[in-house]
Amino acid sequence: MVNSSQIPYFILTAYLDMGYLKYLYFVIVLFLYIVIVLANALLIVTICMKRSLHEPMYVFLCSLLVNQLYGSAGLFPFLLLQISSDTHTISRSMCFLQIYCLYTYATVEFCNLAVMSYDRYLAICCPLHYKARLTSNKVALLIALIWLYSLIKFLISLFLTFRLKLCGNAIDRLYCQNYYVTKLACSDTTVNNIWGIVTTFLTIFVPLIPILFSYTKILRVCVIGSKETRQKAVSTCTPHIASLINFSFGCCFEIFQSRFNMTGVPRLLRIVLSLYFLTIQPLFNPMIYGLRLSKIRHMCRNQFCCKKLVITL
C-alpha cells in the first residue's frame, strides 16, 4: 500500500499492439490536431480582429473555442507521444496534470454552453433589453466566472485523489482519468465517492438549469411570435443545440463506460467513443458555427480572399 506520490508512473493498458500501423495512426491524429488548431484559431482571430463581431454571442463563442484549444492541448500531444512509443507509460505528475486539464475542459465547455443559451434567450425573448443586460463588463465577468469556477472546483477532486493510497499503477484507458486512478485505491474512498456525486451534479445539472430555462422561453416565443422571430431563433440556436447534443453524447458515453460493464461493445468502438468528446467537439464547433452563422462565414471568407489577393499581388 503506497501513497500516490510514491508511484513514479502509471501504465496505460488500453493501447493495442499496432505494429507498423502506428505510423498511419500517428499521421491521422497529427492531421486531426492540426485541423482543430487551425480551424479554432481562424475563428478566434476573426472574432478578435473584427469589431463588428465584438458582440456577446461571438465573445462567448470565442471563449468556447479557446477552451477547445485548451482541451486539445491536454490530449493530442500526449496521444501522439503514446502512439509513437513502444511503452505506454505516463509520469505521476503528468497524469494528474492531464486529469486536471481534461476535466476542467469539460466543465468550462458545459458552463460556456449554458451561458450561451442564456445569451440566446435574451437576444430572442428580450431584444430591447439585450444590450443593457449583457454589457461588455457583464460578458467579461461571466467568462471570468466560468473559467475560475471550473479551474478551482476540480482542485478539490484532484486533491482527494492525490491523497489516496494506491495498490497499483495500471490504468485500462488511453489517457489518465480521475475515476480509474481512484479505482486503484487501497484506502477508503467514501469521501471521493461523495464528492464525485456532488461535482457531477455541479458540472452537469447546474448548467442544465439555465439551458432548459432559456430554451423553454425561446420555444414559447417561437410558438406565439412572428415568422421573423422563428427564423432568427433557428439560425442562431441551431449551432448551439447541435454543439450541446454532440458534447452531451460524448460525455454520456464516457460516464456510462466508466460506471457500467461495456464489454459487450467492441473494444475498438469503445476506444473511439472514449475519445469522442475530446476530438470531435473541437472539430465540430468551428465547422458548425463557421457554416451556420452568416456573419462569421462572410468575415472568414473576406479575410481569406484578401490574404489570397495580397499573396497574388
CSV table of C-alpha atoms in Angstrom, one decimal:
chain,number,residue,atom,x,y,z
A,1,MET,CA,0.0,0.0,0.0
A,2,VAL,CA,1.7,3.2,-1.2
A,3,ASN,CA,0.7,6.8,-1.4
A,4,SER,CA,0.1,8.1,-4.9
A,5,SER,CA,3.0,10.5,-4.5
A,6,GLN,CA,5.3,7.4,-4.2
A,7,ILE,CA,4.2,5.9,-7.6
A,8,PRO,CA,6.6,7.3,-10.2
A,9,TYR,CA,4.4,6.4,-13.2
A,10,PHE,CA,1.2,4.9,-14.5
A,11,ILE,CA,0.8,2.2,-17.2
A,12,LEU,CA,-1.9,2.7,-19.8
A,13,THR,CA,-3.0,-0.8,-20.8
A,14,ALA,CA,-5.7,0.2,-23.4
A,15,TYR,CA,-3.2,0.6,-26.2
A,16,LEU,CA,-3.3,-2.2,-28.7
A,17,ASP,CA,-0.3,-3.7,-30.5
A,18,MET,CA,-0.4,-1.6,-33.6
A,19,GLY,CA,2.7,-2.8,-35.3
A,20,TYR,CA,3.6,-0.7,-38.4
A,21,LEU,CA,0.0,0.7,-38.4
A,22,LYS,CA,1.1,3.1,-35.6
A,23,TYR,CA,2.7,5.3,-38.2
A,24,LEU,CA,-0.6,5.6,-40.0
A,25,TYR,CA,-2.5,6.4,-36.8
A,26,PHE,CA,0.2,8.9,-35.9
A,27,VAL,CA,-0.3,10.8,-39.2
A,28,ILE,CA,-4.2,10.7,-38.8
A,29,VAL,CA,-4.1,12.0,-35.2
A,30,LEU,CA,-1.5,14.7,-36.1
A,31,PHE,CA,-3.6,15.8,-39.1
A,32,LEU,CA,-6.7,15.9,-36.9
A,33,TYR,CA,-4.9,18.0,-34.3
A,34,ILE,CA,-3.5,20.5,-37.0
A,35,VAL,CA,-7.1,20.9,-38.4
A,36,ILE,CA,-8.5,21.5,-34.9
A,37,VAL,CA,-5.9,24.1,-34.1
A,38,LEU,CA,-6.2,25.9,-37.5
A,39,ALA,CA,-10.0,25.9,-37.5
A,40,ASN,CA,-10.4,27.2,-34.0
A,41,ALA,CA,-7.6,29.7,-34.3
A,42,LEU,CA,-9.1,31.1,-37.5
A,43,LEU,CA,-12.4,31.8,-35.8
A,44,ILE,CA,-10.7,33.2,-32.7
A,45,VAL,CA,-8.5,35.6,-34.7
A,46,THR,CA,-11.5,36.6,-36.9
A,47,ILE,CA,-13.7,37.4,-33.8
A,48,CYS,CA,-10.9,39.3,-32.1
A,49,MET,CA,-9.9,41.4,-35.1
A,50,LYS,CA,-13.3,42.3,-36.4
A,51,ARG,CA,-15.0,45.0,-34.3
A,52,SER,CA,-18.4,44.1,-35.8
A,53,LEU,CA,-18.1,40.7,-34.1
A,54,HIS,CA,-17.4,42.2,-30.6
A,55,GLU,CA,-20.9,41.2,-29.5
A,56,PRO,CA,-21.8,38.9,-26.5
A,57,MET,CA,-22.7,35.9,-28.7
A,58,TYR,CA,-19.4,36.0,-30.5
A,59,VAL,CA,-17.3,36.7,-27.4
A,60,PHE,CA,-18.9,33.7,-25.7
A,61,LEU,CA,-18.1,31.7,-28.8
A,62,CYS,CA,-14.5,32.9,-28.7
A,63,SER,CA,-14.3,31.6,-25.1
A,64,LEU,CA,-15.7,28.2,-26.2
A,65,LEU,CA,-13.1,28.0,-29.0
A,66,VAL,CA,-10.2,28.9,-26.7
A,67,ASN,CA,-11.4,26.1,-24.3
A,68,GLN,CA,-11.3,23.6,-27.2
A,69,LEU,CA,-7.7,24.5,-27.9
A,70,TYR,CA,-7.0,24.1,-24.2
A,71,GLY,CA,-8.7,20.7,-24.1
A,72,SER,CA,-7.0,19.5,-27.3
A,73,ALA,CA,-3.6,20.5,-25.9
A,74,GLY,CA,-4.2,18.3,-22.9
A,75,LEU,CA,-4.8,15.2,-25.2
A,76,PHE,CA,-3.3,15.3,-28.7
A,77,PRO,CA,0.4,15.8,-27.9
A,78,PHE,CA,0.1,13.0,-25.3
A,79,LEU,CA,-1.7,10.7,-27.8
A,80,LEU,CA,1.0,11.4,-30.5
A,81,LEU,CA,3.7,10.5,-28.0
A,82,GLN,CA,1.9,7.3,-26.9
A,83,ILE,CA,1.2,6.1,-30.4
A,84,SER,CA,4.9,6.6,-31.4
A,85,SER,CA,6.2,4.9,-28.3
A,86,ASP,CA,6.5,1.2,-27.6
A,87,THR,CA,6.0,1.6,-23.8
A,88,HIS,CA,2.7,3.3,-22.8
A,89,THR,CA,3.5,4.9,-19.5
A,90,ILE,CA,2.9,8.4,-18.1
A,91,SER,CA,4.6,10.0,-15.1
A,92,ARG,CA,2.6,10.6,-12.0
A,93,SER,CA,2.8,14.4,-12.3
A,94,MET,CA,1.8,14.4,-16.0
A,95,CYS,CA,-1.1,12.1,-15.3
A,96,PHE,CA,-2.6,14.4,-12.7
A,97,LEU,CA,-1.9,17.4,-14.9
A,98,GLN,CA,-3.8,15.7,-17.8
A,99,ILE,CA,-6.7,14.8,-15.5
A,100,TYR,CA,-6.9,18.4,-14.4
A,101,CYS,CA,-6.7,19.7,-17.9
A,102,LEU,CA,-9.4,17.4,-19.4
A,103,TYR,CA,-11.9,17.6,-16.5
A,104,THR,CA,-11.7,21.4,-16.4
A,105,TYR,CA,-12.1,21.5,-20.2
A,106,ALA,CA,-15.4,19.5,-19.8
A,107,THR,CA,-16.7,21.8,-17.0
A,108,VAL,CA,-15.8,25.0,-18.9
A,109,GLU,CA,-17.5,23.6,-22.1
A,110,PHE,CA,-20.8,22.9,-20.3
A,111,CYS,CA,-20.8,26.2,-18.4
A,112,ASN,CA,-19.9,28.1,-21.6
A,113,LEU,CA,-22.8,26.4,-23.4
A,114,ALA,CA,-25.1,27.3,-20.6
A,115,VAL,CA,-24.2,31.0,-20.7
A,116,MET,CA,-24.5,31.0,-24.5
A,117,SER,CA,-28.1,29.6,-24.1
A,118,TYR,CA,-28.9,32.5,-21.7
A,119,ASP,CA,-27.4,34.9,-24.3
A,120,ARG,CA,-29.8,33.5,-27.0
A,121,TYR,CA,-32.7,33.8,-24.6
A,122,LEU,CA,-32.0,37.5,-24.1
A,123,ALA,CA,-31.5,38.1,-27.8
A,124,ILE,CA,-34.7,36.4,-28.9
A,125,CYS,CA,-37.1,37.0,-26.0
A,126,CYS,CA,-35.8,40.4,-24.7
A,127,PRO,CA,-34.3,42.1,-27.8
A,128,LEU,CA,-35.0,45.6,-26.5
A,129,HIS,CA,-33.1,45.0,-23.2
A,130,TYR,CA,-30.4,42.8,-24.7
A,131,LYS,CA,-27.5,45.3,-24.7
A,132,ALA,CA,-28.5,46.7,-21.3
A,133,ARG,CA,-28.5,43.3,-19.7
A,134,LEU,CA,-25.4,42.0,-21.4
A,135,THR,CA,-22.9,44.8,-21.3
A,136,SER,CA,-19.2,44.2,-22.2
A,137,ASN,CA,-18.4,44.3,-18.5
A,138,LYS,CA,-21.0,41.6,-17.7
A,139,VAL,CA,-19.8,39.5,-20.5
A,140,ALA,CA,-16.2,39.7,-19.3
A,141,LEU,CA,-17.4,38.9,-15.7
A,142,LEU,CA,-19.4,35.8,-16.9
A,143,ILE,CA,-16.5,34.5,-18.8
A,144,ALA,CA,-14.1,35.0,-15.9
A,145,LEU,CA,-16.6,33.3,-13.5
A,146,ILE,CA,-16.9,30.3,-15.9
A,147,TRP,CA,-13.2,29.7,-16.0
A,148,LEU,CA,-12.4,30.5,-12.4
A,149,TYR,CA,-15.3,28.3,-11.2
A,150,SER,CA,-14.2,25.4,-13.4
A,151,LEU,CA,-10.5,25.7,-12.6
A,152,ILE,CA,-11.0,26.0,-8.8
A,153,LYS,CA,-13.7,23.4,-8.4
A,154,PHE,CA,-11.7,20.5,-9.7
A,155,LEU,CA,-8.8,21.2,-7.5
A,156,ILE,CA,-10.8,19.6,-4.7
A,157,SER,CA,-11.3,16.4,-6.7
A,158,LEU,CA,-7.6,16.4,-7.6
A,159,PHE,CA,-6.5,16.8,-4.0
A,160,LEU,CA,-8.8,14.0,-2.8
A,161,THR,CA,-7.4,11.6,-5.5
A,162,PHE,CA,-3.8,12.6,-4.8
A,163,ARG,CA,-4.0,11.8,-1.1
A,164,LEU,CA,-5.2,8.2,-1.7
A,165,LYS,CA,-3.0,5.2,-1.1
A,166,LEU,CA,-2.9,3.1,-4.2
A,167,CYS,CA,-2.5,-0.7,-4.8
A,168,GLY,CA,-1.2,-0.5,-8.4
A,169,ASN,CA,-0.4,1.7,-11.3
A,170,ALA,CA,-2.2,0.1,-14.3
A,171,ILE,CA,-5.0,2.1,-15.9
A,172,ASP,CA,-7.1,0.5,-18.6
A,173,ARG,CA,-7.5,3.7,-20.6
A,174,LEU,CA,-5.8,5.6,-23.4
A,175,TYR,CA,-5.3,8.6,-21.2
A,176,CYS,CA,-5.5,9.4,-17.4
A,177,GLN,CA,-8.9,9.6,-15.8
A,178,ASN,CA,-9.7,10.5,-12.2
A,179,TYR,CA,-12.2,7.7,-11.8
A,180,TYR,CA,-9.7,5.0,-12.9
A,181,VAL,CA,-7.0,6.3,-10.7
A,182,THR,CA,-9.4,6.3,-7.7
A,183,LYS,CA,-10.2,2.6,-8.5
A,184,LEU,CA,-6.6,1.7,-7.8
A,185,ALA,CA,-7.0,2.9,-4.2
A,186,CYS,CA,-6.4,0.6,-1.2
A,187,SER,CA,-7.6,3.2,1.3
A,188,ASP,CA,-11.2,4.4,1.9
A,189,THR,CA,-12.7,6.3,-1.0
A,190,THR,CA,-16.0,7.3,0.6
A,191,VAL,CA,-15.2,11.0,0.6
A,192,ASN,CA,-14.1,10.7,-3.1
A,193,ASN,CA,-17.3,9.0,-4.0
A,194,ILE,CA,-19.5,11.6,-2.2
A,195,TRP,CA,-17.6,14.5,-3.8
A,196,GLY,CA,-17.8,12.7,-7.1
A,197,ILE,CA,-21.6,12.7,-7.0
A,198,VAL,CA,-21.6,16.4,-5.8
A,199,THR,CA,-19.1,17.5,-8.6
A,200,THR,CA,-21.1,15.6,-11.2
A,201,PHE,CA,-24.2,17.4,-10.2
A,202,LEU,CA,-22.4,20.7,-10.2
A,203,THR,CA,-20.9,20.0,-13.6
A,204,ILE,CA,-23.9,18.7,-15.4
A,205,PHE,CA,-27.2,19.7,-13.7
A,206,VAL,CA,-26.3,23.2,-12.6
A,207,PRO,CA,-25.5,24.3,-16.2
A,208,LEU,CA,-28.6,22.4,-17.4
A,209,ILE,CA,-30.9,24.7,-15.4
A,210,PRO,CA,-30.2,27.9,-17.5
A,211,ILE,CA,-30.2,25.8,-20.7
A,212,LEU,CA,-33.7,24.3,-20.0
A,213,PHE,CA,-35.0,27.7,-18.8
A,214,SER,CA,-33.6,29.5,-21.9
A,215,TYR,CA,-34.9,27.1,-24.5
A,216,THR,CA,-38.3,26.8,-22.8
A,217,LYS,CA,-38.7,30.6,-23.1
A,218,ILE,CA,-37.4,30.6,-26.6
A,219,LEU,CA,-39.8,27.8,-27.7
A,220,ARG,CA,-42.7,29.7,-26.2
A,221,VAL,CA,-41.7,32.9,-28.1
A,222,CYS,CA,-41.3,30.9,-31.3
A,223,VAL,CA,-44.8,29.5,-31.0
A,224,ILE,CA,-46.6,32.8,-30.4
A,225,GLY,CA,-44.1,35.0,-32.2
A,226,SER,CA,-43.7,36.1,-35.8
A,227,LYS,CA,-42.1,34.2,-38.7
A,228,GLU,CA,-39.0,36.6,-38.5
A,229,THR,CA,-38.6,35.7,-34.8
A,230,ARG,CA,-38.7,32.0,-35.6
A,231,GLN,CA,-36.2,32.4,-38.4
A,232,LYS,CA,-33.8,34.3,-36.1
A,233,ALA,CA,-34.2,31.6,-33.4
A,234,VAL,CA,-33.5,28.8,-35.8
A,235,SER,CA,-30.5,30.4,-37.4
A,236,THR,CA,-28.7,31.4,-34.2
A,237,CYS,CA,-29.8,28.5,-31.9
A,238,THR,CA,-29.2,25.6,-34.3
A,239,PRO,CA,-25.4,25.6,-33.9
A,240,HIS,CA,-25.7,25.9,-30.1
A,241,ILE,CA,-28.2,23.0,-29.9
A,242,ALA,CA,-26.1,20.8,-32.2
A,243,SER,CA,-23.0,21.6,-30.2
A,244,LEU,CA,-24.7,20.8,-26.9
A,245,ILE,CA,-26.2,17.5,-28.2
A,246,ASN,CA,-22.8,16.5,-29.7
A,247,PHE,CA,-20.9,17.2,-26.5
A,248,SER,CA,-23.5,15.6,-24.2
A,249,PHE,CA,-23.5,12.4,-26.3
A,250,GLY,CA,-19.7,12.0,-25.9
A,251,CYS,CA,-19.8,12.8,-22.2
A,252,CYS,CA,-22.7,10.4,-21.5
A,253,PHE,CA,-21.0,7.5,-23.3
A,254,GLU,CA,-17.8,8.2,-21.3
A,255,ILE,CA,-19.7,8.2,-18.0
A,256,PHE,CA,-21.6,5.0,-18.9
A,257,GLN,CA,-18.4,3.3,-19.9
A,258,SER,CA,-16.8,4.3,-16.6
A,259,ARG,CA,-19.7,3.2,-14.4
A,260,PHE,CA,-21.2,0.2,-16.2
A,261,ASN,CA,-19.9,-3.0,-17.8
A,262,MET,CA,-19.4,-2.3,-21.5
A,263,THR,CA,-17.6,-5.5,-22.5
A,264,GLY,CA,-20.5,-6.2,-24.9
A,265,VAL,CA,-19.4,-3.2,-27.0
A,266,PRO,CA,-16.4,-4.0,-29.4
A,267,ARG,CA,-13.1,-2.8,-27.9
A,268,LEU,CA,-12.2,-0.7,-30.9
A,269,LEU,CA,-15.6,1.1,-30.8
A,270,ARG,CA,-15.2,1.8,-27.1
A,271,ILE,CA,-11.7,3.3,-27.7
A,272,VAL,CA,-13.0,5.5,-30.5
A,273,LEU,CA,-16.1,6.7,-28.5
A,274,SER,CA,-14.0,7.3,-25.4
A,275,LEU,CA,-12.1,10.0,-27.4
A,276,TYR,CA,-15.3,11.4,-29.0
A,277,PHE,CA,-16.0,14.4,-26.7
A,278,LEU,CA,-12.3,15.3,-26.8
A,279,THR,CA,-11.7,15.0,-30.5
A,280,ILE,CA,-14.9,15.6,-32.4
A,281,GLN,CA,-16.2,18.6,-30.3
A,282,PRO,CA,-13.2,20.8,-31.1
A,283,LEU,CA,-13.6,20.0,-34.7
A,284,PHE,CA,-17.4,20.1,-34.8
A,285,ASN,CA,-17.9,23.6,-33.2
A,286,PRO,CA,-15.8,25.7,-35.6
A,287,MET,CA,-17.4,23.9,-38.5
A,288,ILE,CA,-21.0,24.3,-37.4
A,289,TYR,CA,-20.6,27.9,-36.2
A,290,GLY,CA,-18.5,28.9,-39.2
A,291,LEU,CA,-21.0,27.5,-41.6
A,292,ARG,CA,-24.3,28.4,-39.9
A,293,LEU,CA,-23.5,31.9,-38.6
A,294,SER,CA,-23.5,34.0,-41.8
A,295,LYS,CA,-21.7,36.9,-40.2
A,296,ILE,CA,-18.7,34.8,-39.3
A,297,ARG,CA,-18.8,32.9,-42.6
A,298,HIS,CA,-18.6,36.2,-44.6
A,299,MET,CA,-15.9,37.6,-42.4
A,300,CYS,CA,-13.7,34.5,-42.8
A,301,ARG,CA,-14.3,34.4,-46.5
A,302,ASN,CA,-13.4,38.1,-46.9
A,303,GLN,CA,-10.3,37.6,-44.7
A,304,PHE,CA,-9.2,34.6,-46.7
A,305,CYS,CA,-9.9,36.3,-50.1
A,306,CYS,CA,-8.0,39.4,-49.0
A,307,LYS,CA,-4.9,37.4,-48.0
A,308,LYS,CA,-5.1,35.4,-51.2
A,309,LEU,CA,-5.3,38.7,-53.2
A,310,VAL,CA,-2.3,40.2,-51.3
A,311,ILE,CA,-0.2,37.0,-51.9
A,312,THR,CA,-1.1,37.1,-55.6
A,313,LEU,CA,-0.1,40.7,-55.9
